[in-house]
Short mmCIF file of C-alpha atoms in Angstrom, two decimals:
data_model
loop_
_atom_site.label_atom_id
_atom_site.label_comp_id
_atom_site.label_asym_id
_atom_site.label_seq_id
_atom_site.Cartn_x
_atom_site.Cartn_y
_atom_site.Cartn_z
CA UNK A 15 17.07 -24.78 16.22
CA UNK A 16 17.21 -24.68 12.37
CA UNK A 17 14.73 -23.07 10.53
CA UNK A 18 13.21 -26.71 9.32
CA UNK A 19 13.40 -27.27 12.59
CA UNK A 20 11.19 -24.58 14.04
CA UNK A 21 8.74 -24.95 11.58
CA UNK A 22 8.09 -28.36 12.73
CA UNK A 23 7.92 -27.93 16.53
CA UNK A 24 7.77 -24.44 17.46
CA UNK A 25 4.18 -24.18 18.47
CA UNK A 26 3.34 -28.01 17.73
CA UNK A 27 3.84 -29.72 20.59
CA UNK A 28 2.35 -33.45 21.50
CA UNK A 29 -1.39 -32.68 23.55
CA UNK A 30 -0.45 -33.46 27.22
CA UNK A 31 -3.96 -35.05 27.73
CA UNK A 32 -4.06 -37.75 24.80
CA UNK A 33 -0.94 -37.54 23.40
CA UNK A 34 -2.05 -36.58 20.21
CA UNK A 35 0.69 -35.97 17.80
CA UNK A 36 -1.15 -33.57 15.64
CA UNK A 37 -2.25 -30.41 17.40
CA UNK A 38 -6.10 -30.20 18.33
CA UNK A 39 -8.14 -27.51 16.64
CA UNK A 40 -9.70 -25.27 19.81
CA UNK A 41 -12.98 -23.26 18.34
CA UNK A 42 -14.52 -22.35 21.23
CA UNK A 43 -15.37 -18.64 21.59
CA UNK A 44 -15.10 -18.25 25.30
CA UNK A 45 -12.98 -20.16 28.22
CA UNK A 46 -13.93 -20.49 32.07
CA UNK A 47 -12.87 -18.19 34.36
CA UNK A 48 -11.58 -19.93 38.26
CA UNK A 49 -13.57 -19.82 40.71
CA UNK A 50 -11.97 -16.69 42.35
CA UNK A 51 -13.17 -14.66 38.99
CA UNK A 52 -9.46 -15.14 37.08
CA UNK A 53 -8.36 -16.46 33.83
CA UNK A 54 -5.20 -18.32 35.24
CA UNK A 55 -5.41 -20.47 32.19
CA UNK A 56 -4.42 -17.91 29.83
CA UNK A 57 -7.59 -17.54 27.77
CA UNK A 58 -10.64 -15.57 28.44
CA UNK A 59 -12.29 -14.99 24.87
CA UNK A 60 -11.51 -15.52 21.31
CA UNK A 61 -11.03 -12.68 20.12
CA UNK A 62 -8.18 -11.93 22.71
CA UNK A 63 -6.79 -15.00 22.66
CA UNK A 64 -7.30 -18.63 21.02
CA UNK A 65 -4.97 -21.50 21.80
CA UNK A 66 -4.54 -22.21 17.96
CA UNK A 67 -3.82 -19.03 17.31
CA UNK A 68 -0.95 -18.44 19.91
CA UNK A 69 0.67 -21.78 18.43
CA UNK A 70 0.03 -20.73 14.99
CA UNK A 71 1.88 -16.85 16.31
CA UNK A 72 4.70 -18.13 18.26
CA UNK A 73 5.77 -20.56 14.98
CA UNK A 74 6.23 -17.61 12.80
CA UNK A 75 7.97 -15.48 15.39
CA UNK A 76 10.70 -18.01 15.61
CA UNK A 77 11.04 -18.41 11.74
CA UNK A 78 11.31 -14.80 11.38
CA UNK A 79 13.44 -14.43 14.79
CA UNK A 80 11.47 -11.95 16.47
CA UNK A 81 10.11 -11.73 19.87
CA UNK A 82 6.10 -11.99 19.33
CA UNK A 83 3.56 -12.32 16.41
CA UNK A 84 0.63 -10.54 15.40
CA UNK A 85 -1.80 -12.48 13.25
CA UNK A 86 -5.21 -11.37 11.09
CA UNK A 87 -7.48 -12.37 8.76
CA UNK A 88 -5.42 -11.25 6.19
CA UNK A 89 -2.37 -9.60 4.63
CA UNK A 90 -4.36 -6.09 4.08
CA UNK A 91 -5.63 -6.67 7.60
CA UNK A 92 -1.78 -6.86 9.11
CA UNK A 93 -0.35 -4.13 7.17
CA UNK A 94 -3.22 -1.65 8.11
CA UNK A 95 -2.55 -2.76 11.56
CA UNK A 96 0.91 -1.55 11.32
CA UNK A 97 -0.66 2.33 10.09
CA UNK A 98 -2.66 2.11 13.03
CA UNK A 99 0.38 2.32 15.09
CA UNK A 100 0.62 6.47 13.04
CA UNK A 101 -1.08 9.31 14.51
CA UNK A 102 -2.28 12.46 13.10
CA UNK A 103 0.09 14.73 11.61
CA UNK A 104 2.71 12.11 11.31
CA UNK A 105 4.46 10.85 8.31
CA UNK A 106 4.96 7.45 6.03
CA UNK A 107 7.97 6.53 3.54
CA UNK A 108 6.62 3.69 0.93
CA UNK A 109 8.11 2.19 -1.85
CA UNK A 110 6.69 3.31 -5.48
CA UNK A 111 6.86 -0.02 -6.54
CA UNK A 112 5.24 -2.06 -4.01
CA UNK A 113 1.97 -3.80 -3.67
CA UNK A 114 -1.03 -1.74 -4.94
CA UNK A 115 -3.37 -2.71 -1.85
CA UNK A 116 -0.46 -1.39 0.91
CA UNK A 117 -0.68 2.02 -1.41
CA UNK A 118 -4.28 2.60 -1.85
CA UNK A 119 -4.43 1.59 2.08
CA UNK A 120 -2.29 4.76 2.26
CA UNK A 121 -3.48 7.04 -0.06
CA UNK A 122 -7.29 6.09 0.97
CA UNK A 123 -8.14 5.14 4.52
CA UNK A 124 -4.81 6.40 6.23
CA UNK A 125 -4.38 9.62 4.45
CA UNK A 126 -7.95 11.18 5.53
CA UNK A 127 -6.98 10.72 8.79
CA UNK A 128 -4.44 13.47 8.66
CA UNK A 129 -1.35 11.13 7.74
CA UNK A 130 1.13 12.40 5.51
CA UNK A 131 2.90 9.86 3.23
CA UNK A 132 5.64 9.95 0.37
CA UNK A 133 6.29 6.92 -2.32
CA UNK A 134 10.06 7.07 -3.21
CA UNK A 135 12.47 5.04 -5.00
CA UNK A 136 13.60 2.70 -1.92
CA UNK A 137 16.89 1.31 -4.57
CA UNK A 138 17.84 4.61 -4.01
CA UNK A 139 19.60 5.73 -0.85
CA UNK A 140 20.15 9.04 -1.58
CA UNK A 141 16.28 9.71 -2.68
CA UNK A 142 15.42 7.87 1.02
CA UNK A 143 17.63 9.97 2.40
CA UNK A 144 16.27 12.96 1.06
CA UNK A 145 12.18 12.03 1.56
CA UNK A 146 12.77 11.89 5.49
CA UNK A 147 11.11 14.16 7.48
CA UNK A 148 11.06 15.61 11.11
CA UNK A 149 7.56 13.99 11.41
CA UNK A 150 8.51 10.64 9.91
CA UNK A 151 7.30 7.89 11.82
CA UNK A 152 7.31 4.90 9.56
CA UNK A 153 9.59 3.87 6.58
CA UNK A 154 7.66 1.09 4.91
CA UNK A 155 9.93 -1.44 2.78
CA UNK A 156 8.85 -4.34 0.39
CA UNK A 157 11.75 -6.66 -0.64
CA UNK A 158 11.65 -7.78 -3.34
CA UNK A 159 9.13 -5.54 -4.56
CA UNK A 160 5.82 -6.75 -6.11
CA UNK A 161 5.75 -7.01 -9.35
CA UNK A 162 8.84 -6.18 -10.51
CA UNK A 163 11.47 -7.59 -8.01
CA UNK A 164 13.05 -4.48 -7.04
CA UNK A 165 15.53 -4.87 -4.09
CA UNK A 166 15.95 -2.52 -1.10
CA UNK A 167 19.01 -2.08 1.16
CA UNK A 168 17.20 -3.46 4.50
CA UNK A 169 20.16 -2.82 6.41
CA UNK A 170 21.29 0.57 5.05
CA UNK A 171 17.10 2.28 5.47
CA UNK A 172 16.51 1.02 8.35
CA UNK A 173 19.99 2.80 9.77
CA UNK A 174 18.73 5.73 7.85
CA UNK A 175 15.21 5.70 9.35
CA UNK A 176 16.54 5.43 12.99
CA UNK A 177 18.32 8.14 12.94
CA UNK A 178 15.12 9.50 12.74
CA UNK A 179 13.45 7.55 15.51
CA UNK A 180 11.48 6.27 12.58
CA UNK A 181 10.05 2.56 12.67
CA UNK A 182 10.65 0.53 9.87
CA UNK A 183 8.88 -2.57 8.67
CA UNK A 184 9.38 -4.85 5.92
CA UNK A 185 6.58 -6.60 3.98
CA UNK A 186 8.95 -10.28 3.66
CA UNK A 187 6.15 -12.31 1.92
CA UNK A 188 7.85 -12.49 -1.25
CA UNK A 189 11.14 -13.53 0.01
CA UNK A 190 9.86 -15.63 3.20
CA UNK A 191 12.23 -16.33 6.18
CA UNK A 192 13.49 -18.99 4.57
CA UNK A 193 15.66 -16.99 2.21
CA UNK A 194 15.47 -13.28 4.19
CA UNK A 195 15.45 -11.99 7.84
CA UNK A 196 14.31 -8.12 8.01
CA UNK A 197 14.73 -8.38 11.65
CA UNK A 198 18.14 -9.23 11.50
CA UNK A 199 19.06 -5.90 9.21
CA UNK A 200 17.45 -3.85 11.37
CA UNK A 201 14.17 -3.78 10.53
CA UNK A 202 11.82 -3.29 13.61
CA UNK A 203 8.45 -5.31 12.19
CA UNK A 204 8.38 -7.36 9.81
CA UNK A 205 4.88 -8.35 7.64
CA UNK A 206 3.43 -11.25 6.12
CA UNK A 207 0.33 -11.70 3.77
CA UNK A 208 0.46 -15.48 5.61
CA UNK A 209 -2.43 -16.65 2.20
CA UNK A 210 0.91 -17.02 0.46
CA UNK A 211 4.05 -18.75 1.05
CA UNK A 212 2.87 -19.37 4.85
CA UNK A 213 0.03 -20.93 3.45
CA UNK A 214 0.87 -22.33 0.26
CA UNK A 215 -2.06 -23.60 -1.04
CA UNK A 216 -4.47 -21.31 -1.90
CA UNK A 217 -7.14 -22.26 0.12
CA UNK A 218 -7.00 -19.48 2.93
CA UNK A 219 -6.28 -15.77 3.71
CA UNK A 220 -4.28 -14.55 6.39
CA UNK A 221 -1.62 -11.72 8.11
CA UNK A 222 0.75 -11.37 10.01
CA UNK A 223 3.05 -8.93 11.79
CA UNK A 224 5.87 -9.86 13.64
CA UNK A 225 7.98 -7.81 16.23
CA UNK A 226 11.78 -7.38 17.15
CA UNK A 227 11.06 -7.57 21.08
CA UNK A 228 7.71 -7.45 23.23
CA UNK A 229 7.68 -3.69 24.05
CA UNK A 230 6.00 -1.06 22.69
CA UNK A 231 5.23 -1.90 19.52
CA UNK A 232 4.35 -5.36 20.01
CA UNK A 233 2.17 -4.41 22.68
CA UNK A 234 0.19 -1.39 20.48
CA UNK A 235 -0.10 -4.48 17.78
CA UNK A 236 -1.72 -7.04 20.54
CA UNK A 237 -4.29 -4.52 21.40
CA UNK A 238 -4.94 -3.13 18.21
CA UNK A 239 -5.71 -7.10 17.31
CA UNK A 240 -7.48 -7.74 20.24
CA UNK A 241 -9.68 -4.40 20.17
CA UNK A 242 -10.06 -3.95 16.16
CA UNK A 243 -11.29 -7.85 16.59
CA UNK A 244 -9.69 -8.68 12.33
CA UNK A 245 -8.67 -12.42 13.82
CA UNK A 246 -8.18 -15.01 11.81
CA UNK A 247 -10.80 -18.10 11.93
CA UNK A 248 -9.25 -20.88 14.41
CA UNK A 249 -10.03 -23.13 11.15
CA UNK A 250 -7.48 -21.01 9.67
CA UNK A 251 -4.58 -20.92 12.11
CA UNK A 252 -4.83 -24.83 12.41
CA UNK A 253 -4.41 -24.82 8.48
CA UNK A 254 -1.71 -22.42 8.45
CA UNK A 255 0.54 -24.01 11.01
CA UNK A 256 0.14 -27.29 9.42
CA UNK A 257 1.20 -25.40 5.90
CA UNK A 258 4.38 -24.03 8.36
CA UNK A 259 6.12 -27.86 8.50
CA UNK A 260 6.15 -27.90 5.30
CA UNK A 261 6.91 -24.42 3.99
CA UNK A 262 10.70 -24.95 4.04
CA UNK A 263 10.90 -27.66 1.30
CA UNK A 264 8.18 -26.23 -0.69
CA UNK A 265 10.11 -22.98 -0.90
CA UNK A 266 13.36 -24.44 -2.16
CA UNK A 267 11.71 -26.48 -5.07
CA UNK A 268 9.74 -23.39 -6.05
CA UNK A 269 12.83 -21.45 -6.14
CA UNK A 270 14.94 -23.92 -7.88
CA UNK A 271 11.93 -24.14 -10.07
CA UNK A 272 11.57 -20.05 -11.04
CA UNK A 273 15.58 -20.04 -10.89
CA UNK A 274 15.30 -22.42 -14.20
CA UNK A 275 11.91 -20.13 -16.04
CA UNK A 276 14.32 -17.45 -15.31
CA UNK A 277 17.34 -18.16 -16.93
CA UNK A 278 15.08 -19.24 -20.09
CA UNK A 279 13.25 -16.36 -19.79
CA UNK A 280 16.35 -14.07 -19.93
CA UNK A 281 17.16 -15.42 -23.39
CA UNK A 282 14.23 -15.93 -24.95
CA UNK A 283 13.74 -13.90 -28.23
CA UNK A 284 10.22 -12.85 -27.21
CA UNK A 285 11.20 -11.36 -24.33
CA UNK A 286 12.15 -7.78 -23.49
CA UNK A 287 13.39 -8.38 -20.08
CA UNK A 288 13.48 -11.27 -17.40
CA UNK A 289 13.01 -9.55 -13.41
CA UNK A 290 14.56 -12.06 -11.10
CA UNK A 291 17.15 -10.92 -8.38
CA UNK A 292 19.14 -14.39 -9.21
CA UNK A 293 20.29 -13.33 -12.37
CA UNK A 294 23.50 -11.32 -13.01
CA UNK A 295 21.57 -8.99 -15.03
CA UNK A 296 19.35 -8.00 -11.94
CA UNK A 297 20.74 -4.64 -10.66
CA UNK A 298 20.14 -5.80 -7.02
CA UNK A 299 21.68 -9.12 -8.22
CA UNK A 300 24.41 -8.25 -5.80
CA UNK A 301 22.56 -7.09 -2.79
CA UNK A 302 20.57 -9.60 -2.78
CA UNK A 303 23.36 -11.93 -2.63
CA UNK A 304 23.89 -10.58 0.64
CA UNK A 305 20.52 -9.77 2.40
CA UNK A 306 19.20 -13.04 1.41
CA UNK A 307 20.43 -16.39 2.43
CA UNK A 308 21.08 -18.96 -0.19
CA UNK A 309 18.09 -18.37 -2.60
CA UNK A 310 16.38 -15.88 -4.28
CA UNK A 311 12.52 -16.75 -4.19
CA UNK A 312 9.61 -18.30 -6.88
CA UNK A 313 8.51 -14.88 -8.10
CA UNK A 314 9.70 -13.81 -11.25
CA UNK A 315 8.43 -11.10 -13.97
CA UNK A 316 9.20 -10.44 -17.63
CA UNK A 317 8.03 -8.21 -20.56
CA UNK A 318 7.25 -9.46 -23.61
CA UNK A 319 7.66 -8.16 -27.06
CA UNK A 320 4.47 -6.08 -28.19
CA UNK A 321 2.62 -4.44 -25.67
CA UNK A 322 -0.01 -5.39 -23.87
CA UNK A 323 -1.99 -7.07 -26.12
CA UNK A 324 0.46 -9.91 -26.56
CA UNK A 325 1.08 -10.15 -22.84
CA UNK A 326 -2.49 -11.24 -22.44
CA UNK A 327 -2.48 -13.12 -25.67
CA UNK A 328 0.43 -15.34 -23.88
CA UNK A 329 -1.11 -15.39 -20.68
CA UNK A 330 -4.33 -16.98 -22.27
CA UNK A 331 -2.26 -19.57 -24.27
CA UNK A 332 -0.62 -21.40 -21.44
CA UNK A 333 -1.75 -24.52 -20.23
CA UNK A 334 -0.34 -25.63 -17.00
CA UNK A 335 0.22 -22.06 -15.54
CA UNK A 336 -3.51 -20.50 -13.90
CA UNK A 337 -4.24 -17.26 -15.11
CA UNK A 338 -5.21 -15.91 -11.45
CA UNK A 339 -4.16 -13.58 -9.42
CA UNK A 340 -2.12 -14.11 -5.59
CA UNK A 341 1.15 -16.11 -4.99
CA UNK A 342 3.06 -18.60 -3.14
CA UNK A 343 1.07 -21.83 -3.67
CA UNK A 344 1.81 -25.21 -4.70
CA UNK A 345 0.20 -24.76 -8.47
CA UNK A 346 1.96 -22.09 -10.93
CA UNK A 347 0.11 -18.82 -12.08
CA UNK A 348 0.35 -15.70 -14.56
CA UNK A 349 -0.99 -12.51 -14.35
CA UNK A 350 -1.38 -9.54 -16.45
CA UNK A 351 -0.55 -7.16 -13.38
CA UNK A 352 -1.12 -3.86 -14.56
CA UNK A 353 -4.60 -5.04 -15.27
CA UNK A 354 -5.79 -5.43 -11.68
CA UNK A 355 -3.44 -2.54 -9.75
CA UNK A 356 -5.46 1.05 -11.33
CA UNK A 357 -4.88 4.09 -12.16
CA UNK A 358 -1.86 4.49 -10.01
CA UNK A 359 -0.32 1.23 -11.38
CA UNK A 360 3.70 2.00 -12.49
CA UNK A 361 3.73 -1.72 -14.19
CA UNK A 362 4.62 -2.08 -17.38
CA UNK A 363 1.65 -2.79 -19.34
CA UNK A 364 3.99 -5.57 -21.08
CA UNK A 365 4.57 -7.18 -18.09
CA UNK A 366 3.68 -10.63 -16.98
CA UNK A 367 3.79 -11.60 -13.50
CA UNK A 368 4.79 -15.24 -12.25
CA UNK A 369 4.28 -17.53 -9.14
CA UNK A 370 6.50 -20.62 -9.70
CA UNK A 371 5.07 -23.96 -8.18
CA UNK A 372 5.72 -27.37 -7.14
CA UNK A 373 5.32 -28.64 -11.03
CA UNK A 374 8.33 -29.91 -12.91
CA UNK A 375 10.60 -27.43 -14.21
CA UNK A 376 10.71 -28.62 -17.57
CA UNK A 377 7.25 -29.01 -18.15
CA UNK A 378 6.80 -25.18 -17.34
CA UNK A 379 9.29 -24.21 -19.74
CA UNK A 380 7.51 -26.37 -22.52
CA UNK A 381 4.44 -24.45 -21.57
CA UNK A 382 5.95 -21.09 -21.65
CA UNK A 383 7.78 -22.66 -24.82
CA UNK A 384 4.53 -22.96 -26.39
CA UNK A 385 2.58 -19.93 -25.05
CA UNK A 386 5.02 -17.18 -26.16
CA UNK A 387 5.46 -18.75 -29.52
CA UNK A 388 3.05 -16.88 -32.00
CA UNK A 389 0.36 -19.10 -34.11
CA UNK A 390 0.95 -18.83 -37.84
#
């Protein structure tokens, strides 16, 4: 099947008993053993199993073609579950330019348990190269990067890291499977912060981790879920694999969408410097003509000209773009981002951050228009 395809029906089959079209919600807690003391039915408890969740799992396990899915309560939630998979003494590559929860998860709740971990420049090979260690267990990649739309070689880090028996997972929220596959460059898990694109309309939180096949590490990530108990609501699994059918055409518009703000952007006299891997400019422009398939996603960044006072000052004079913080939805936002990520933040404090939506193309660009043209 074709990705629009699996979206639909992977996971949403028609109820046997009614014939419902529309899958039921199932919210109870606990299920009924047989009479001999089994669970023949598959389900025993929620928190090891819910039949809304294994729908809403198996969907984005065949979007991202893997094996089995892993979901949580949220995006945080997933990646942590992936460092639980590190023991002491071992060792994590990360991006320096990644998102600033997946680093402070590193530097504060993973590190004190005796796990080493080095942020590198992932564009470059060489620097990769050289950052492996003996004891390197995970190489963590985020592509494109958050918020500045760096671009990292899937294919060529994740031959790098198994030469070191080294995992590697990819954080793919930005660039969804619609336009990337980590799994399919090598990458052993991929990640998903599932409140964004999966969800699309800001109105839940959710993770997810997905795995190549169903051995090891898919099993470690099952029990880690079931034991750890960070589940998502059944609510919240119906929600996101109705947002699934959709997620497809909502993807394309928003990219077509941020392809437009980004070639105004990138001539704009008020602007320093448009991030978008689409344009020519990009310096992963041409890898990411070939790791991802046919689009280039509906994030985008720029700087603007004088600091970070007039960054804000533009932020606060649009009118159809929400000044808010997250991604992937249906309405458009901005975002100062150096404002939120702390003292380790390596954003430009110039930098504005964007989440294209579903609106018309041309009336964001009137907005921007407006916004980053200076009252008298």
């Amino acid at each position: 099947m074709k990705i629009e395809t699996m979206a639909v029906r992977v996971g949403r089959e028609v109820e046997s008993t009614t014939g419902s079209v529309a899958p039921p919600m199932y919210l109870s807690t606990t299920f009924e053993r047989d009479a001999d003391g089994a669970f023949s039915r598959g389900y025993s408890y929620a928190r090891s199993g819910n039949p809304s969740r294994r729908e809403l799992e198996a969907c984005i396990a065949a979007l991202e073609g893997g094996a089995e899915a892993a979901t949580f309560a949220s995006g945080s939630a997933a990646s942590l579950a992936v460092f639980s998979l590190l023991r002491p003494g071992q060792h994590v590559l990360a991006p320096i330019q990644s998102f600033h929860g997946t680093a402070t998860q590193l530097r504060e709740i993973i590190a004190p348990y005796g796990i080493q971990h080095t942020f590198v420049d992932m564009m470059n090979l060489d620097a990769v190269r050289a950052a492996l260690r003996a004891n390197t267990r995970l190489v963590w990649i985020e592509t494109p990067s958050n918020p500045m739309l760096n671009l990292s070689d899937i294919e060529a880090i994740a031959a790098l890291a198994h030469e070191r028996d080294a995992i590697v997972c990819c954080d793919n929220t930005f660039a969804t499977p619609i336009w990337q596959r980590p799994l399919e460059l090598g990458a052993d898990l991929v990640m998903h912060s599932s409140t964004k694109y999966f969800g699309g309309h800001s109105d839940l939180v959710g993770g997810a981790v997905v795995s190549r096949d169903t051995g090891e590490l898919a099993s470690a990530l099952r029990y880690y879920q079931e034991t750890a108990g960070n589940i998502p609501s059944p609510f919240d699994c119906w929600l996101l694999r109705r947002s699934l059918t959709t997620l497809a055409c909502r993807v394309r518009t928003q990219t077509d969408n941020a392809e437009r703000l980004a070639s105004f952007l990138s001539t704009h006299p008020a602007i320093e410097r448009t991030f978008y891997p689409g344009l020519e400019s990009h310096p992963g422009h041409a890898l990411a003509r070939r790791q991802m398939h046919g689009g280039f996603g509906a994030m985008l960044s720029f700087c603007v000209r004088g600091g970070r006072d007039q960054a804000i000052a533009i932020a606060a004079r649009t009118r159809l773009f929400t000044r808010a913080t997250s991604l992937g939805g249906v309405e458009s936002l901005i975002e100062h981002r150096a404002s939120i990520e702390g003292p380790h933040s390596v954003t430009p404090q110039n930098l504005l951050r964007l989440s294209v939506g579903l609106e018309n193309a041309e009336d964001l660009i009137a907005d921007l228009e407006q916004a980053l043209h200076a009252p008298a």
